[in-house]
């Protein structure tokens, strides 16, 4: 395998990781602040992609579609926070898991009811299609490069929001002490709705971004949801920094694993057996990574018990 | 709602039919067909096509004493098995049909045929049931699973691929696909990849294709996987010809892929522009009834229903030998033109090469050639039937 | 409002009367459905031990359900093809004897639960939920891509396995067999819950600190409970595979884990008979709503949401007045 191919695969892993971060950041933020485990996060990702596809088809503008997906997912998030989710903060994790599992069932079928069973169309905008030439003559998809940049900008923005702003201070305070923040006179329920909507907006954004290069269909959020769980478990639940690191670790492991494992195995067995065994192993690799991390750090890399 | 209503409507219809028949012409036994297909969850679009194509043919036939019970398997094999038990034990159906996926077909067909029922497959044609374990009551009206891949291999060779890169998901149908392609492809392989089933990101695979020095690509990635791959491939700047089986370029999917699929050549036993009267009528009436172009899957279930109707007109379903002979004769106007069964009761048929084109703002296919003529699967030789 | 004990008797009576009636009016499919209820209830009883009594919210019990199913599938397929399972270092033959298959399924799923539990129980809370979920998914992907036993196609077993003195292909006889197993397991689990072990497990669930201070090794206690729980669910998996005469990776899917949890929450967490009521309700909904609408999952989701939000204690909790100390 040539060095250039390896660099390109590392970029791919990074892009996959950044995409996972957008999902994981919302999950981990919601858990960190409200102590809520939200399985329906994947549904918000799906909502983002569907809204983007619908708006792009109607207006022809990709940027408008992205903006619409952000707004729609945030509004949708706020809506379910106000109707269902806020009843769950004081409940145990089992109730949270089941209630949000019920939301998945409702949203998936409702989406199919509204949009039909056939996948929708969403394409990359003309100004981001094609490739760019990076240093060392690496040819790389412009759109994927844009995803990496958007993801890193969002990561920076979240970091600034939490460490530098008043809202961020409240989020950090809510994280450590619910009573204290209530005593300070901050309307905690408004804060919770805002945080949930922010997480939802990030999920919607990532759904819309990814929808342009993948299939926009019902159920698209579930595989991503499970990967995002793996990410925040590795990174430590509640930690944005952990989510970023975990996401990139998972992205790189998965991408490099499925390209390198068959190559490595082909040195000890014949080619088509190596392909089959290699890809079987590669599909389990990130779970093995997670088990390995937990063996040494049961609360993830940056988690506090 | 639709599902239940259709069922009720047909019960009522058939009650009426039975009465009318009893009063008029020589009494003919009612035939009850159980249609199990995927109507919820992933792949529900294909299930809707199978159901609609089938019911279109039944509707057009009018009152001929065929009752249809529709069930949803949720794409889960255990549900499919239970539904087939229910249809056989409670509904007392004579014929089962409708399953899309090979894994579900493998779970249902052997036990249904063992219980003396007929099974007519409108889509899946698993290898296991085409050879030694073929069964006199099992008919496949679509294709044996390898067929379209073999045709793709033949077409790749004919169009001058010397160093192809091939990929498919890592599951039995994917492994069969690559095997089928390689059976008919004569050039070298630049690379051979198995991807994860349900994978949505193909950046790593596309990078390997770019680095491999291949002169052409063959892939089998059904459903959303194919959509994802094509969109990402189009953005990669790689300019290589693509060949594949029809599944990733079919009517239900093309609109979601858009321009990325234009020009791709795919192999199929059916296309909406096959020039015969039955096909023209089918395409027109399907569009009139459902407001969309028919897909490959709809054409297959339409043929399946017409095959059943042709047998019902000739023989009593309770006389199994006569009914079986009537099915095997396949005397119906297939939308594919010529249609006949081989000894293992799988089709012997022409497989065409189609190219993805744009008609107005609709993406569809047109035939550009024939990949294989009167093609039969290789497993037929292992089947003891004749 | 009635006492939970009487309610339980009514439930048991229902499990006898419904199939008997179906037999009289010759509706074999109803018996098949009842068998499914009994088997899924058994899987729920297994999970309920960890989840209800022990407070261990495992979102990956599909792993044991699936491994139990594959134990049956692998042993029976080798017996069917007359090929040994392995020849070295010693010979292992396949088998189609149910008691042997059950025993192997219990042992194999217990070992798997030991492995997964030993690792997962190092974590707690949300970590535990997600880690168990991830292990389940790992096995799911392994089962799909490992070609030896059918991969995604799964394995078909054309005849049901044998049990001495019983014709297992007759629906009512197979039902009787499954029902008997459920009764035995219910009895054992009830005894276990009331034993010092069960009380300690419950105590550690209520207050871990106190359990630790009185010198209970909470980790080991939970691991044992987790292993027993996995073994029961594994046994249910073997029976489920025999019911369908078929196994596939879908048994490992995370929706299966979610389903088993739904049985418990619908019926009532930590109620001995909760999973039975929950499984029965689920199957009823699947068959009646499924016949009414393609979109029946919406209704299922709404019912589930309602039970979680407003009807804590599930159906058994709602119908019986006896309040349990560990209702949640």
Tab-separated table of N, CA, C and O in Angstrom, chain A residues 213-304:
chain	number	residue	atom	x	y	z
A	213	UNK	N	-24.191	12.578	0.503
A	213	UNK	CA	-23.336	11.551	-0.116
A	213	UNK	C	-23.789	10.149	0.246
A	213	UNK	O	-23.122	9.172	-0.054
A	214	UNK	N	-24.919	10.036	0.946
A	214	UNK	CA	-25.415	8.700	1.246
A	214	UNK	C	-26.882	8.610	0.867
A	214	UNK	O	-27.447	9.513	0.283
A	215	UNK	N	-27.478	7.514	1.267
A	215	UNK	CA	-28.871	7.298	0.923
A	215	UNK	C	-29.762	7.904	2.001
A	215	UNK	O	-29.582	7.628	3.181
A	216	UNK	N	-30.701	8.755	1.605
A	216	UNK	CA	-31.625	9.360	2.565
A	216	UNK	C	-32.838	8.446	2.688
A	216	UNK	O	-33.709	8.424	1.831
A	217	UNK	N	-32.857	7.622	3.742
A	217	UNK	CA	-33.943	6.651	3.872
A	217	UNK	C	-34.292	6.438	5.331
A	217	UNK	O	-33.514	6.769	6.228
A	218	UNK	N	-35.473	5.878	5.552
A	218	UNK	CA	-35.926	5.604	6.914
A	218	UNK	C	-34.985	4.597	7.571
A	218	UNK	O	-34.572	3.635	6.946
A	219	UNK	N	-34.631	4.852	8.819
A	219	UNK	CA	-33.756	3.923	9.530
A	219	UNK	C	-32.283	4.275	9.371
A	219	UNK	O	-31.424	3.607	9.932
A	220	UNK	N	-31.971	5.351	8.609
A	220	UNK	CA	-30.571	5.701	8.364
A	220	UNK	C	-29.854	6.116	9.641
A	220	UNK	O	-28.632	6.044	9.727
A	221	UNK	N	-30.600	6.524	10.670
A	221	UNK	CA	-29.975	7.013	11.884
A	221	UNK	C	-29.491	5.934	12.830
A	221	UNK	O	-28.668	6.197	13.698
A	222	UNK	N	-30.002	4.713	12.669
A	222	UNK	CA	-29.713	3.711	13.692
A	222	UNK	C	-28.274	3.229	13.743
A	222	UNK	O	-27.694	3.179	14.819
A	223	UNK	N	-27.666	2.871	12.576
A	223	UNK	CA	-26.266	2.451	12.661
A	223	UNK	C	-25.379	3.567	13.218
A	223	UNK	O	-24.462	3.305	14.001
A	224	UNK	N	-25.661	4.815	12.823
A	224	UNK	CA	-24.860	5.947	13.289
A	224	UNK	C	-25.044	6.136	14.788
A	224	UNK	O	-24.101	6.452	15.509
A	225	UNK	N	-26.272	5.943	15.256
A	225	UNK	CA	-26.550	6.100	16.678
A	225	UNK	C	-25.688	5.161	17.509
A	225	UNK	O	-25.074	5.563	18.498
A	226	UNK	N	-25.628	3.899	17.071
A	226	UNK	CA	-24.873	2.924	17.851
A	226	UNK	C	-23.392	3.269	17.833
A	226	UNK	O	-22.705	3.194	18.855
A	227	UNK	N	-22.892	3.706	16.662
A	227	UNK	CA	-21.489	4.128	16.599
A	227	UNK	C	-21.241	5.327	17.517
A	227	UNK	O	-20.220	5.400	18.196
A	228	UNK	N	-22.212	6.250	17.550
A	228	UNK	CA	-22.042	7.419	18.415
A	228	UNK	C	-21.994	7.006	19.885
A	228	UNK	O	-21.266	7.604	20.685
A	229	UNK	N	-22.758	5.996	20.243
A	229	UNK	CA	-22.681	5.472	21.606
A	229	UNK	C	-21.286	4.951	21.911
A	229	UNK	O	-20.716	5.223	22.963
A	230	UNK	N	-20.762	4.163	20.959
A	230	UNK	CA	-19.416	3.631	21.154
A	230	UNK	C	-18.438	4.794	21.359
A	230	UNK	O	-17.578	4.751	22.238
A	231	UNK	N	-18.607	5.837	20.552
A	231	UNK	CA	-17.724	7.000	20.637
A	231	UNK	C	-17.778	7.627	22.029
A	231	UNK	O	-16.741	7.869	22.654
A	232	UNK	N	-18.977	7.867	22.552
A	232	UNK	CA	-19.009	8.584	23.828
A	232	UNK	C	-18.630	7.685	24.997
A	232	UNK	O	-18.151	8.157	26.016
A	233	UNK	N	-18.821	6.369	24.828
A	233	UNK	CA	-18.345	5.467	25.875
A	233	UNK	C	-16.820	5.502	25.919
A	233	UNK	O	-16.201	5.563	26.982
A	234	UNK	N	-16.189	5.486	24.742
A	234	UNK	CA	-14.730	5.537	24.695
A	234	UNK	C	-14.232	6.877	25.227
A	234	UNK	O	-13.292	6.942	26.019
A	235	UNK	N	-14.892	7.959	24.818
A	235	UNK	CA	-14.407	9.289	25.187
A	235	UNK	C	-14.730	9.657	26.628
A	235	UNK	O	-14.066	10.518	27.210
A	236	UNK	N	-15.724	9.024	27.206
A	236	UNK	CA	-16.161	9.408	28.541
A	236	UNK	C	-17.443	10.224	28.410
A	236	UNK	O	-17.435	11.287	27.788
A	237	UNK	N	-18.536	9.707	28.994
A	237	UNK	CA	-19.830	10.340	28.751
A	237	UNK	C	-19.887	11.705	29.423
A	237	UNK	O	-19.544	11.853	30.595
A	238	UNK	N	-20.322	12.707	28.681
A	238	UNK	CA	-20.426	14.056	29.220
A	238	UNK	C	-19.287	14.960	28.784
A	238	UNK	O	-19.362	16.167	28.948
A	239	UNK	N	-18.248	14.369	28.219
A	239	UNK	CA	-17.089	15.184	27.851
A	239	UNK	C	-17.055	15.451	26.349
A	239	UNK	O	-16.988	14.533	25.535
A	240	UNK	N	-17.093	16.760	25.988
A	240	UNK	CA	-17.020	17.136	24.570
A	240	UNK	C	-15.648	16.780	23.999
A	240	UNK	O	-15.529	16.247	22.904
A	241	UNK	N	-14.615	17.043	24.811
A	241	UNK	CA	-13.259	16.713	24.390
A	241	UNK	C	-13.144	15.212	24.128
A	241	UNK	O	-12.583	14.768	23.129
A	242	UNK	N	-13.717	14.443	25.050
A	242	UNK	CA	-13.700	12.988	24.905
A	242	UNK	C	-14.442	12.552	23.657
A	242	UNK	O	-14.005	11.640	22.949
A	243	UNK	N	-15.573	13.221	23.373
A	243	UNK	CA	-16.345	12.851	22.186
A	243	UNK	C	-15.530	13.087	20.923
A	243	UNK	O	-15.533	12.271	20.006
A	244	UNK	N	-14.795	14.209	20.873
A	244	UNK	CA	-13.988	14.506	19.690
A	244	UNK	C	-12.891	13.463	19.515
A	244	UNK	O	-12.716	12.891	18.439
A	245	UNK	N	-12.179	13.204	20.605
A	245	UNK	CA	-11.093	12.232	20.523
A	245	UNK	C	-11.633	10.846	20.189
A	245	UNK	O	-11.110	10.144	19.320
A	246	UNK	N	-12.705	10.450	20.902
A	246	UNK	CA	-13.304	9.138	20.668
A	246	UNK	C	-13.775	8.997	19.232
A	246	UNK	O	-13.576	7.955	18.594
A	247	UNK	N	-14.401	10.054	18.699
A	247	UNK	CA	-14.935	9.995	17.333
A	247	UNK	C	-13.803	9.786	16.336
A	247	UNK	O	-13.896	8.967	15.421
A	248	UNK	N	-12.727	10.522	16.511
A	248	UNK	CA	-11.625	10.400	15.559
A	248	UNK	C	-10.950	9.035	15.681
A	248	UNK	O	-10.612	8.396	14.688
A	249	UNK	N	-10.851	8.560	16.931
A	249	UNK	CA	-10.278	7.231	17.160
A	249	UNK	C	-11.120	6.162	16.466
A	249	UNK	O	-10.594	5.278	15.770
A	250	UNK	N	-12.435	6.241	16.645
A	250	UNK	CA	-13.320	5.252	16.031
A	250	UNK	C	-13.281	5.372	14.507
A	250	UNK	O	-13.195	4.367	13.795
A	251	UNK	N	-13.306	6.613	14.001
A	251	UNK	CA	-13.267	6.812	12.555
A	251	UNK	C	-12.008	6.214	11.940
A	251	UNK	O	-12.072	5.497	10.936
A	252	UNK	N	-10.874	6.481	12.552
A	252	UNK	CA	-9.610	5.964	12.018
A	252	UNK	C	-9.549	4.450	12.139
A	252	UNK	O	-9.131	3.761	11.203
A	253	UNK	N	-9.960	3.919	13.290
A	253	UNK	CA	-9.883	2.471	13.490
A	253	UNK	C	-10.728	1.748	12.455
A	253	UNK	O	-10.302	0.764	11.846
A	254	UNK	N	-11.951	2.253	12.258
A	254	UNK	CA	-12.843	1.569	11.334
A	254	UNK	C	-12.317	1.634	9.897
A	254	UNK	O	-12.233	0.629	9.208
A	255	UNK	N	-11.921	2.818	9.460
A	255	UNK	CA	-11.483	2.985	8.076
A	255	UNK	C	-10.174	2.244	7.808
A	255	UNK	O	-10.059	1.503	6.834
A	256	UNK	N	-9.208	2.440	8.686
A	256	UNK	CA	-7.919	1.775	8.458
A	256	UNK	C	-8.054	0.283	8.654
A	256	UNK	O	-7.440	-0.512	7.936
A	257	UNK	N	-8.883	-0.129	9.621
A	257	UNK	CA	-9.074	-1.561	9.869
A	257	UNK	C	-9.593	-2.269	8.637
A	257	UNK	O	-9.064	-3.294	8.233
A	258	UNK	N	-10.618	-1.675	8.005
A	258	UNK	CA	-11.191	-2.441	6.901
A	258	UNK	C	-10.353	-2.379	5.639
A	258	UNK	O	-10.522	-3.206	4.750
A	259	UNK	N	-9.403	-1.445	5.564
A	259	UNK	CA	-8.519	-1.491	4.398
A	259	UNK	C	-7.227	-2.254	4.692
A	259	UNK	O	-6.702	-2.925	3.821
A	260	UNK	N	-6.729	-2.153	5.922
A	260	UNK	CA	-5.430	-2.784	6.207
A	260	UNK	C	-5.543	-4.255	6.590
A	260	UNK	O	-4.692	-5.057	6.236
A	261	UNK	N	-6.624	-4.621	7.309
A	261	UNK	CA	-6.721	-6.007	7.787
A	261	UNK	C	-6.660	-7.046	6.660
A	261	UNK	O	-5.893	-7.998	6.765
A	262	UNK	N	-7.455	-6.882	5.586
A	262	UNK	CA	-7.361	-7.867	4.505
A	262	UNK	C	-5.951	-7.940	3.920
A	262	UNK	O	-5.474	-9.021	3.580
A	263	UNK	N	-5.275	-6.782	3.821
A	263	UNK	CA	-3.918	-6.777	3.281
A	263	UNK	C	-2.977	-7.557	4.203
A	263	UNK	O	-2.194	-8.395	3.763
A	264	UNK	N	-3.101	-7.280	5.509
A	264	UNK	CA	-2.236	-7.968	6.470
A	264	UNK	C	-2.502	-9.469	6.454
A	264	UNK	O	-1.579	-10.279	6.451
A	265	UNK	N	-3.789	-9.844	6.424
A	265	UNK	CA	-4.135	-11.261	6.483
A	265	UNK	C	-3.708	-11.991	5.219
A	265	UNK	O	-3.414	-13.185	5.259
A	266	UNK	N	-3.650	-11.264	4.095
A	266	UNK	CA	-3.310	-11.948	2.848
A	266	UNK	C	-1.859	-12.416	2.844
A	266	UNK	O	-1.470	-13.204	1.998
A	267	UNK	N	-1.055	-11.959	3.814
A	267	UNK	CA	0.300	-12.488	3.909
A	267	UNK	C	0.302	-13.881	4.523
A	267	UNK	O	1.251	-14.625	4.360
A	268	UNK	N	-0.772	-14.237	5.248
A	268	UNK	CA	-0.785	-15.563	5.862
A	268	UNK	C	-1.837	-16.502	5.266
A	268	UNK	O	-1.837	-17.690	5.566
A	269	UNK	N	-2.764	-16.003	4.453
A	269	UNK	CA	-3.737	-16.903	3.819
A	269	UNK	C	-4.040	-16.418	2.412
A	269	UNK	O	-3.586	-15.350	2.005
A	270	UNK	N	-4.811	-17.212	1.661
A	270	UNK	CA	-5.042	-16.808	0.269
A	270	UNK	C	-6.008	-15.628	0.178
A	270	UNK	O	-6.763	-15.347	1.104
A	271	UNK	N	-5.970	-14.959	-0.962
A	271	UNK	CA	-6.561	-13.622	-1.076
A	271	UNK	C	-8.046	-13.573	-0.744
A	271	UNK	O	-8.481	-12.720	0.035
A	272	UNK	N	-8.852	-14.484	-1.285
A	272	UNK	CA	-10.282	-14.274	-1.071
A	272	UNK	C	-10.692	-14.681	0.346
A	272	UNK	O	-11.627	-14.102	0.905
A	273	UNK	N	-9.969	-15.638	0.947
A	273	UNK	CA	-10.232	-15.948	2.357
A	273	UNK	C	-9.843	-14.750	3.224
A	273	UNK	O	-10.553	-14.384	4.159
A	274	UNK	N	-8.707	-14.119	2.871
A	274	UNK	CA	-8.262	-12.952	3.637
A	274	UNK	C	-9.283	-11.827	3.559
A	274	UNK	O	-9.555	-11.148	4.550
A	275	UNK	N	-9.882	-11.638	2.369
A	275	UNK	CA	-10.893	-10.597	2.223
A	275	UNK	C	-12.091	-10.882	3.118
A	275	UNK	O	-12.587	-9.999	3.821
A	276	UNK	N	-12.533	-12.145	3.096
A	276	UNK	CA	-13.719	-12.497	3.877
A	276	UNK	C	-13.447	-12.384	5.372
A	276	UNK	O	-14.202	-11.738	6.112
A	277	UNK	N	-12.370	-13.011	5.830
A	277	UNK	CA	-12.059	-12.983	7.262
A	277	UNK	C	-11.718	-11.561	7.706
A	277	UNK	O	-12.169	-11.087	8.751
A	278	UNK	N	-10.939	-10.871	6.864
A	278	UNK	CA	-10.529	-9.510	7.197
A	278	UNK	C	-11.718	-8.598	7.380
A	278	UNK	O	-11.795	-7.841	8.351
A	279	UNK	N	-12.702	-8.689	6.479
A	279	UNK	CA	-13.820	-7.763	6.623
A	279	UNK	C	-14.736	-8.184	7.771
A	279	UNK	O	-15.373	-7.344	8.394
A	280	UNK	N	-14.780	-9.492	8.075
A	280	UNK	CA	-15.544	-9.929	9.252
A	280	UNK	C	-14.925	-9.334	10.516
A	280	UNK	O	-15.621	-8.797	11.378
A	281	UNK	N	-13.597	-9.440	10.607
A	281	UNK	CA	-12.897	-8.890	11.777
A	281	UNK	C	-13.035	-7.377	11.846
A	281	UNK	O	-13.277	-6.799	12.908
A	282	UNK	N	-12.917	-6.728	10.675
A	282	UNK	CA	-12.952	-5.271	10.649
A	282	UNK	C	-14.276	-4.740	11.179
A	282	UNK	O	-14.328	-3.707	11.841
A	283	UNK	N	-15.377	-5.474	10.891
A	283	UNK	CA	-16.676	-4.986	11.344
A	283	UNK	C	-16.804	-5.074	12.861
A	283	UNK	O	-17.687	-4.470	13.453
A	284	UNK	N	-15.937	-5.849	13.515
A	284	UNK	CA	-15.996	-5.964	14.970
A	284	UNK	C	-14.954	-5.098	15.658
A	284	UNK	O	-14.947	-4.988	16.884
A	285	UNK	N	-14.065	-4.515	14.849
A	285	UNK	CA	-12.869	-3.889	15.412
A	285	UNK	C	-13.168	-2.777	16.421
A	285	UNK	O	-12.555	-2.711	17.486
A	286	UNK	N	-14.146	-1.896	16.100
A	286	UNK	CA	-14.362	-0.776	17.010
A	286	UNK	C	-14.936	-1.241	18.343
A	286	UNK	O	-14.722	-0.622	19.373
A	287	UNK	N	-15.681	-2.358	18.321
A	287	UNK	CA	-16.210	-2.875	19.584
A	287	UNK	C	-15.083	-3.451	20.432
A	287	UNK	O	-15.086	-3.356	21.654
A	288	UNK	N	-14.109	-4.061	19.732
A	288	UNK	CA	-12.946	-4.564	20.448
A	288	UNK	C	-12.158	-3.397	21.043
A	288	UNK	O	-11.715	-3.440	22.194
A	289	UNK	N	-12.045	-2.316	20.262
A	289	UNK	CA	-11.372	-1.102	20.747
A	289	UNK	C	-12.066	-0.603	22.016
A	289	UNK	O	-11.427	-0.291	23.027
A	290	UNK	N	-13.395	-0.571	21.962
A	290	UNK	CA	-14.149	-0.081	23.113
A	290	UNK	C	-13.925	-0.967	24.333
A	290	UNK	O	-13.684	-0.473	25.435
A	291	UNK	N	-13.978	-2.286	24.126
A	291	UNK	CA	-13.756	-3.196	25.243
A	291	UNK	C	-12.378	-2.971	25.833
A	291	UNK	O	-12.196	-2.948	27.050
A	292	UNK	N	-11.395	-2.763	24.941
A	292	UNK	CA	-10.032	-2.537	25.395
A	292	UNK	C	-9.920	-1.285	26.253
A	292	UNK	O	-9.296	-1.291	27.320
A	293	UNK	N	-10.548	-0.196	25.809
A	293	UNK	CA	-10.490	1.059	26.575
A	293	UNK	C	-11.137	0.877	27.945
A	293	UNK	O	-10.591	1.281	28.980
A	294	UNK	N	-12.286	0.200	27.960
A	294	UNK	CA	-13.004	0.053	29.227
A	294	UNK	C	-12.260	-0.838	30.213
A	294	UNK	O	-12.417	-0.715	31.426
A	295	UNK	N	-11.459	-1.734	29.667
A	295	UNK	CA	-10.689	-2.617	30.537
A	295	UNK	C	-9.752	-1.794	31.415
A	295	UNK	O	-9.551	-2.081	32.583
A	296	UNK	N	-9.196	-0.721	30.816
A	296	UNK	CA	-8.253	0.093	31.569
A	296	UNK	C	-8.909	1.315	32.214
A	296	UNK	O	-8.525	1.733	33.292
A	297	UNK	N	-9.903	1.885	31.522
A	297	UNK	CA	-10.582	3.054	32.069
A	297	UNK	C	-12.099	2.856	32.000
A	297	UNK	O	-12.723	3.198	30.985
A	298	UNK	N	-12.698	2.300	33.049
A	298	UNK	CA	-14.127	1.969	32.995
A	298	UNK	C	-15.034	3.169	32.736
A	298	UNK	O	-16.195	2.976	32.393
A	299	UNK	N	-14.582	4.396	32.908
A	299	UNK	CA	-15.443	5.533	32.608
A	299	UNK	C	-14.963	6.281	31.369
A	299	UNK	O	-15.246	7.459	31.196
A	300	UNK	N	-14.261	5.573	30.484
A	300	UNK	CA	-13.824	6.198	29.248
A	300	UNK	C	-12.608	7.078	29.466
A	300	UNK	O	-12.147	7.275	30.589
A	301	UNK	N	-12.105	7.642	28.357
A	301	UNK	CA	-10.839	8.363	28.440
A	301	UNK	C	-10.926	9.629	29.274
A	301	UNK	O	-10.035	9.940	30.056
A	302	UNK	N	-12.031	10.404	29.118
A	302	UNK	CA	-12.144	11.664	29.848
A	302	UNK	C	-13.348	11.678	30.788
A	302	UNK	O	-13.826	12.731	31.167
A	303	UNK	N	-13.858	10.527	31.115
A	303	UNK	CA	-15.080	10.483	31.908
A	303	UNK	C	-14.813	10.632	33.384
A	303	UNK	O	-13.742	10.299	33.884
A	304	UNK	N	-15.816	11.204	34.079
A	304	UNK	CA	-15.769	11.173	35.527
A	304	UNK	C	-16.931	10.306	35.958
A	304	UNK	O	-17.998	10.383	35.357
